[in-house]
Amino acid sequence: MVKIALSPEEKYMKEAIRQARKAEALGEVPIGCVIEYEGKIIGRGYNRRMTDKTTLAHAEIAAIKKACRAMGDWRLEGCTMYVTLEPCPMCAGAIVQARIPKVVIGCMNPKAGCAGSVVDLLHQDGFNHQVETEVGVMGEECSRMLKEFFRELRRKGKKK
Ligand SMILES: [Zn+2]
């Protein structure tokens, strides 16, 4: 049997998915994020919006906070973010503010994404920082995880 090795991108995205599962276990929309620097994960986060009762508890914001602490800097130069879902306006803004050079996205978010779906905050020539993006790494798994979560939510809603 041939064992197919995961690419480094897939390896980190898998860890982001593992973070998203933590959100799911809390009944939160499963979105997860990790930040890698020189081959090491220096920040992890998952959606805790309902649990923490704050709009700001998005996966990317949590991961950025931890990565900044690890780097001892507000700039995250040389870091790559891996996130299961296309970032919202707040998180895309934070990515630009943190000067993160590259973001790898699992699946796109047509209704709220700000890396090209609704607007593209990551590639604005007017800003002093542009972000390289890669879309679709383990995309099917990322999108299936969300679809199943919302399907289950609707099913539970009907039962009540
Ligand atoms: Zn967000």
PDB file of C-alpha atoms and ligand atoms in Angstrom:
ATOM      1  CA  MET A   1       0.000   0.000   0.000  1.00  0.00           C
ATOM      2  CA  VAL A   2       1.256   3.422  -0.909  1.00  0.00           C
ATOM      3  CA  LYS A   3       1.189   5.893   1.928  1.00  0.00           C
ATOM      4  CA  ILE A   4       0.595   9.390   0.625  1.00  0.00           C
ATOM      5  CA  ALA A   5       2.514  11.927   2.664  1.00  0.00           C
ATOM      6  CA  LEU A   6       0.825  15.212   3.500  1.00  0.00           C
ATOM      7  CA  SER A   7       2.406  18.343   2.068  1.00  0.00           C
ATOM      8  CA  PRO A   8       3.575  20.898   4.671  1.00  0.00           C
ATOM      9  CA  GLU A   9       0.534  23.040   3.765  1.00  0.00           C
ATOM     10  CA  GLU A  10      -1.801  20.121   4.406  1.00  0.00           C
ATOM     11  CA  LYS A  11      -0.041  19.307   7.655  1.00  0.00           C
ATOM     12  CA  TYR A  12      -0.663  22.804   9.048  1.00  0.00           C
ATOM     13  CA  MET A  13      -4.206  22.965   7.663  1.00  0.00           C
ATOM     14  CA  LYS A  14      -4.911  19.676   9.406  1.00  0.00           C
ATOM     15  CA  GLU A  15      -3.903  21.329  12.671  1.00  0.00           C
ATOM     16  CA  ALA A  16      -6.232  24.267  11.853  1.00  0.00           C
ATOM     17  CA  ILE A  17      -9.035  21.731  11.312  1.00  0.00           C
ATOM     18  CA  ARG A  18      -8.188  20.176  14.678  1.00  0.00           C
ATOM     19  CA  GLN A  19      -8.669  23.641  16.220  1.00  0.00           C
ATOM     20  CA  ALA A  20     -11.995  24.021  14.397  1.00  0.00           C
ATOM     21  CA  ARG A  21     -13.165  20.734  15.950  1.00  0.00           C
ATOM     22  CA  LYS A  22     -12.587  22.274  19.396  1.00  0.00           C
ATOM     23  CA  ALA A  23     -15.011  25.053  18.452  1.00  0.00           C
ATOM     24  CA  GLU A  24     -17.494  22.468  17.217  1.00  0.00           C
ATOM     25  CA  ALA A  25     -17.251  20.583  20.528  1.00  0.00           C
ATOM     26  CA  LEU A  26     -18.433  23.793  22.246  1.00  0.00           C
ATOM     27  CA  GLY A  27     -21.346  24.151  19.834  1.00  0.00           C
ATOM     28  CA  GLU A  28     -19.572  26.982  18.017  1.00  0.00           C
ATOM     29  CA  VAL A  29     -19.290  27.310  14.231  1.00  0.00           C
ATOM     30  CA  PRO A  30     -16.199  25.183  13.447  1.00  0.00           C
ATOM     31  CA  ILE A  31     -13.485  27.596  12.331  1.00  0.00           C
ATOM     32  CA  GLY A  32      -9.845  27.066  13.261  1.00  0.00           C
ATOM     33  CA  CYS A  33      -6.530  28.754  12.653  1.00  0.00           C
ATOM     34  CA  VAL A  34      -2.811  28.220  13.219  1.00  0.00           C
ATOM     35  CA  ILE A  35       0.196  30.454  12.579  1.00  0.00           C
ATOM     36  CA  GLU A  36       3.499  28.915  11.544  1.00  0.00           C
ATOM     37  CA  TYR A  37       6.969  30.431  11.851  1.00  0.00           C
ATOM     38  CA  GLU A  38      10.114  28.617  10.709  1.00  0.00           C
ATOM     39  CA  GLY A  39       8.403  25.249  10.739  1.00  0.00           C
ATOM     40  CA  LYS A  40       6.853  25.687  14.175  1.00  0.00           C
ATOM     41  CA  ILE A  41       3.276  26.514  15.162  1.00  0.00           C
ATOM     42  CA  ILE A  42       3.466  29.651  17.337  1.00  0.00           C
ATOM     43  CA  GLY A  43      -0.235  30.481  17.537  1.00  0.00           C
ATOM     44  CA  ARG A  44      -3.462  28.494  17.559  1.00  0.00           C
ATOM     45  CA  GLY A  45      -7.047  29.612  17.794  1.00  0.00           C
ATOM     46  CA  TYR A  46     -10.636  28.605  17.233  1.00  0.00           C
ATOM     47  CA  ASN A  47     -13.978  30.339  17.183  1.00  0.00           C
ATOM     48  CA  ARG A  48     -15.259  31.005  20.750  1.00  0.00           C
ATOM     49  CA  ARG A  49     -17.733  33.784  19.966  1.00  0.00           C
ATOM     50  CA  MET A  50     -20.643  32.336  21.943  1.00  0.00           C
ATOM     51  CA  THR A  51     -18.556  30.789  24.722  1.00  0.00           C
ATOM     52  CA  ASP A  52     -16.666  34.015  25.444  1.00  0.00           C
ATOM     53  CA  LYS A  53     -19.678  36.205  24.592  1.00  0.00           C
ATOM     54  CA  THR A  54     -17.658  38.568  22.454  1.00  0.00           C
ATOM     55  CA  THR A  55     -17.618  39.451  18.781  1.00  0.00           C
ATOM     56  CA  LEU A  56     -13.830  39.514  18.921  1.00  0.00           C
ATOM     57  CA  ALA A  57     -13.304  35.812  19.725  1.00  0.00           C
ATOM     58  CA  HIS A  58     -12.589  34.709  16.158  1.00  0.00           C
ATOM     59  CA  ALA A  59     -10.045  31.950  15.460  1.00  0.00           C
ATOM     60  CA  GLU A  60      -7.634  34.247  13.624  1.00  0.00           C
ATOM     61  CA  ILE A  61      -7.642  36.934  16.336  1.00  0.00           C
ATOM     62  CA  ALA A  62      -6.873  34.330  19.030  1.00  0.00           C
ATOM     63  CA  ALA A  63      -4.044  32.865  16.917  1.00  0.00           C
ATOM     64  CA  ILE A  64      -2.610  36.344  16.171  1.00  0.00           C
ATOM     65  CA  LYS A  65      -2.624  37.232  19.896  1.00  0.00           C
ATOM     66  CA  LYS A  66      -0.696  34.067  20.750  1.00  0.00           C
ATOM     67  CA  ALA A  67       1.723  34.424  17.836  1.00  0.00           C
ATOM     68  CA  CYS A  68       2.488  38.059  18.818  1.00  0.00           C
ATOM     69  CA  ARG A  69       3.199  36.901  22.349  1.00  0.00           C
ATOM     70  CA  ALA A  70       5.522  34.166  21.026  1.00  0.00           C
ATOM     71  CA  MET A  71       7.322  36.567  18.664  1.00  0.00           C
ATOM     72  CA  GLY A  72       7.450  39.418  21.192  1.00  0.00           C
ATOM     73  CA  ASP A  73       6.306  41.735  18.411  1.00  0.00           C
ATOM     74  CA  TRP A  74       3.115  43.142  16.938  1.00  0.00           C
ATOM     75  CA  ARG A  75       4.521  42.316  13.496  1.00  0.00           C
ATOM     76  CA  LEU A  76       4.279  38.744  12.336  1.00  0.00           C
ATOM     77  CA  GLU A  77       6.834  38.968   9.555  1.00  0.00           C
ATOM     78  CA  GLY A  78       7.948  35.605   8.193  1.00  0.00           C
ATOM     79  CA  CYS A  79       4.793  33.894   9.480  1.00  0.00           C
ATOM     80  CA  THR A  80       2.167  31.974   7.541  1.00  0.00           C
ATOM     81  CA  MET A  81      -1.431  31.747   8.707  1.00  0.00           C
ATOM     82  CA  TYR A  82      -3.550  28.676   7.986  1.00  0.00           C
ATOM     83  CA  VAL A  83      -7.285  29.182   8.416  1.00  0.00           C
ATOM     84  CA  THR A  84     -10.132  26.798   7.595  1.00  0.00           C
ATOM     85  CA  LEU A  85     -12.469  29.547   6.294  1.00  0.00           C
ATOM     86  CA  GLU A  86     -11.875  32.776   4.383  1.00  0.00           C
ATOM     87  CA  PRO A  87     -11.357  35.590   6.931  1.00  0.00           C
ATOM     88  CA  CYS A  88     -14.084  38.126   7.793  1.00  0.00           C
ATOM     89  CA  PRO A  89     -13.463  41.919   7.559  1.00  0.00           C
ATOM     90  CA  MET A  90     -12.195  42.147  11.149  1.00  0.00           C
ATOM     91  CA  CYS A  91      -9.729  39.276  10.762  1.00  0.00           C
ATOM     92  CA  ALA A  92      -8.578  40.305   7.286  1.00  0.00           C
ATOM     93  CA  GLY A  93      -7.906  43.747   8.802  1.00  0.00           C
ATOM     94  CA  ALA A  94      -5.910  42.197  11.641  1.00  0.00           C
ATOM     95  CA  ILE A  95      -3.907  40.117   9.143  1.00  0.00           C
ATOM     96  CA  VAL A  96      -2.939  43.298   7.240  1.00  0.00           C
ATOM     97  CA  GLN A  97      -2.179  45.123  10.512  1.00  0.00           C
ATOM     98  CA  ALA A  98       0.058  42.257  11.691  1.00  0.00           C
ATOM     99  CA  ARG A  99       1.921  42.312   8.345  1.00  0.00           C
ATOM    100  CA  ILE A 100       1.415  38.586   7.900  1.00  0.00           C
ATOM    101  CA  PRO A 101       2.982  37.803   4.514  1.00  0.00           C
ATOM    102  CA  LYS A 102       0.961  34.721   3.587  1.00  0.00           C
ATOM    103  CA  VAL A 103      -2.441  33.228   4.404  1.00  0.00           C
ATOM    104  CA  VAL A 104      -3.491  29.730   3.379  1.00  0.00           C
ATOM    105  CA  ILE A 105      -7.293  29.390   3.262  1.00  0.00           C
ATOM    106  CA  GLY A 106      -9.235  26.121   3.365  1.00  0.00           C
ATOM    107  CA  CYS A 107     -12.500  27.209   1.784  1.00  0.00           C
ATOM    108  CA  MET A 108     -14.046  30.492   0.709  1.00  0.00           C
ATOM    109  CA  ASN A 109     -16.962  32.252   2.430  1.00  0.00           C
ATOM    110  CA  PRO A 110     -19.159  33.812  -0.291  1.00  0.00           C
ATOM    111  CA  LYS A 111     -21.341  35.757   2.199  1.00  0.00           C
ATOM    112  CA  ALA A 112     -18.707  37.278   4.452  1.00  0.00           C
ATOM    113  CA  GLY A 113     -15.200  36.581   3.176  1.00  0.00           C
ATOM    114  CA  CYS A 114     -12.785  39.464   2.751  1.00  0.00           C
ATOM    115  CA  ALA A 115     -10.024  37.739   0.818  1.00  0.00           C
ATOM    116  CA  GLY A 116     -11.833  38.021  -2.491  1.00  0.00           C
ATOM    117  CA  SER A 117     -15.450  36.907  -1.955  1.00  0.00           C
ATOM    118  CA  VAL A 118     -17.223  40.093  -0.826  1.00  0.00           C
ATOM    119  CA  VAL A 119     -14.192  42.349  -0.967  1.00  0.00           C
ATOM    120  CA  ASP A 120     -10.485  41.659  -1.040  1.00  0.00           C
ATOM    121  CA  LEU A 121      -8.758  43.394   1.861  1.00  0.00           C
ATOM    122  CA  LEU A 122      -5.671  41.217   1.489  1.00  0.00           C
ATOM    123  CA  HIS A 123      -4.700  42.478  -1.961  1.00  0.00           C
ATOM    124  CA  GLN A 124      -5.413  46.217  -1.787  1.00  0.00           C
ATOM    125  CA  ASP A 125      -2.806  48.251  -3.613  1.00  0.00           C
ATOM    126  CA  GLY A 126      -3.785  51.295  -1.528  1.00  0.00           C
ATOM    127  CA  PHE A 127      -2.623  49.628   1.718  1.00  0.00           C
ATOM    128  CA  ASN A 128       1.038  49.445   2.625  1.00  0.00           C
ATOM    129  CA  HIS A 129       0.854  45.666   2.978  1.00  0.00           C
ATOM    130  CA  GLN A 130      -0.440  42.977   0.626  1.00  0.00           C
ATOM    131  CA  VAL A 131      -0.907  39.365   1.595  1.00  0.00           C
ATOM    132  CA  GLU A 132      -0.124  36.380  -0.570  1.00  0.00           C
ATOM    133  CA  THR A 133      -2.997  33.900  -0.454  1.00  0.00           C
ATOM    134  CA  GLU A 134      -3.409  30.249  -1.312  1.00  0.00           C
ATOM    135  CA  VAL A 135      -6.948  28.872  -1.431  1.00  0.00           C
ATOM    136  CA  GLY A 136      -8.298  25.333  -1.340  1.00  0.00           C
ATOM    137  CA  VAL A 137      -5.779  23.475   0.812  1.00  0.00           C
ATOM    138  CA  MET A 138      -7.888  20.611   2.240  1.00  0.00           C
ATOM    139  CA  GLY A 139     -10.778  22.722   0.995  1.00  0.00           C
ATOM    140  CA  GLU A 140     -13.271  19.878   0.733  1.00  0.00           C
ATOM    141  CA  GLU A 141     -12.720  18.807   4.301  1.00  0.00           C
ATOM    142  CA  CYS A 142     -12.998  22.407   5.546  1.00  0.00           C
ATOM    143  CA  SER A 143     -16.231  23.053   3.662  1.00  0.00           C
ATOM    144  CA  ARG A 144     -17.761  19.660   4.558  1.00  0.00           C
ATOM    145  CA  MET A 145     -17.100  20.338   8.261  1.00  0.00           C
ATOM    146  CA  LEU A 146     -19.132  23.587   8.042  1.00  0.00           C
ATOM    147  CA  LYS A 147     -21.934  22.096   5.956  1.00  0.00           C
ATOM    148  CA  GLU A 148     -22.343  19.200   8.375  1.00  0.00           C
ATOM    149  CA  PHE A 149     -22.362  21.582  11.334  1.00  0.00           C
ATOM    150  CA  PHE A 150     -25.158  23.717   9.855  1.00  0.00           C
ATOM    151  CA  ARG A 151     -27.114  20.655   8.704  1.00  0.00           C
ATOM    152  CA  GLU A 152     -26.982  19.281  12.253  1.00  0.00           C
ATOM    153  CA  LEU A 153     -28.009  22.681  13.642  1.00  0.00           C
ATOM    154  CA  ARG A 154     -31.084  22.775  11.374  1.00  0.00           C
ATOM    155  CA  ARG A 155     -31.958  19.185  12.279  1.00  0.00           C
ATOM    156  CA  LYS A 156     -31.811  20.027  16.017  1.00  0.00           C
ATOM    157  CA  GLY A 157     -33.834  23.192  15.381  1.00  0.00           C
ATOM    158  CA  LYS A 158     -36.630  21.190  13.776  1.00  0.00           C
ATOM    159  CA  LYS A 159     -36.793  18.693  16.644  1.00  0.00           C
ATOM    160  CA  LYS A 160     -37.593  21.405  19.230  1.00  0.00           C
TER     161      LYS A 160
HETATM  162 ZN    ZN B   1     -13.055  36.869  11.679  1.00  0.00          ZN
END
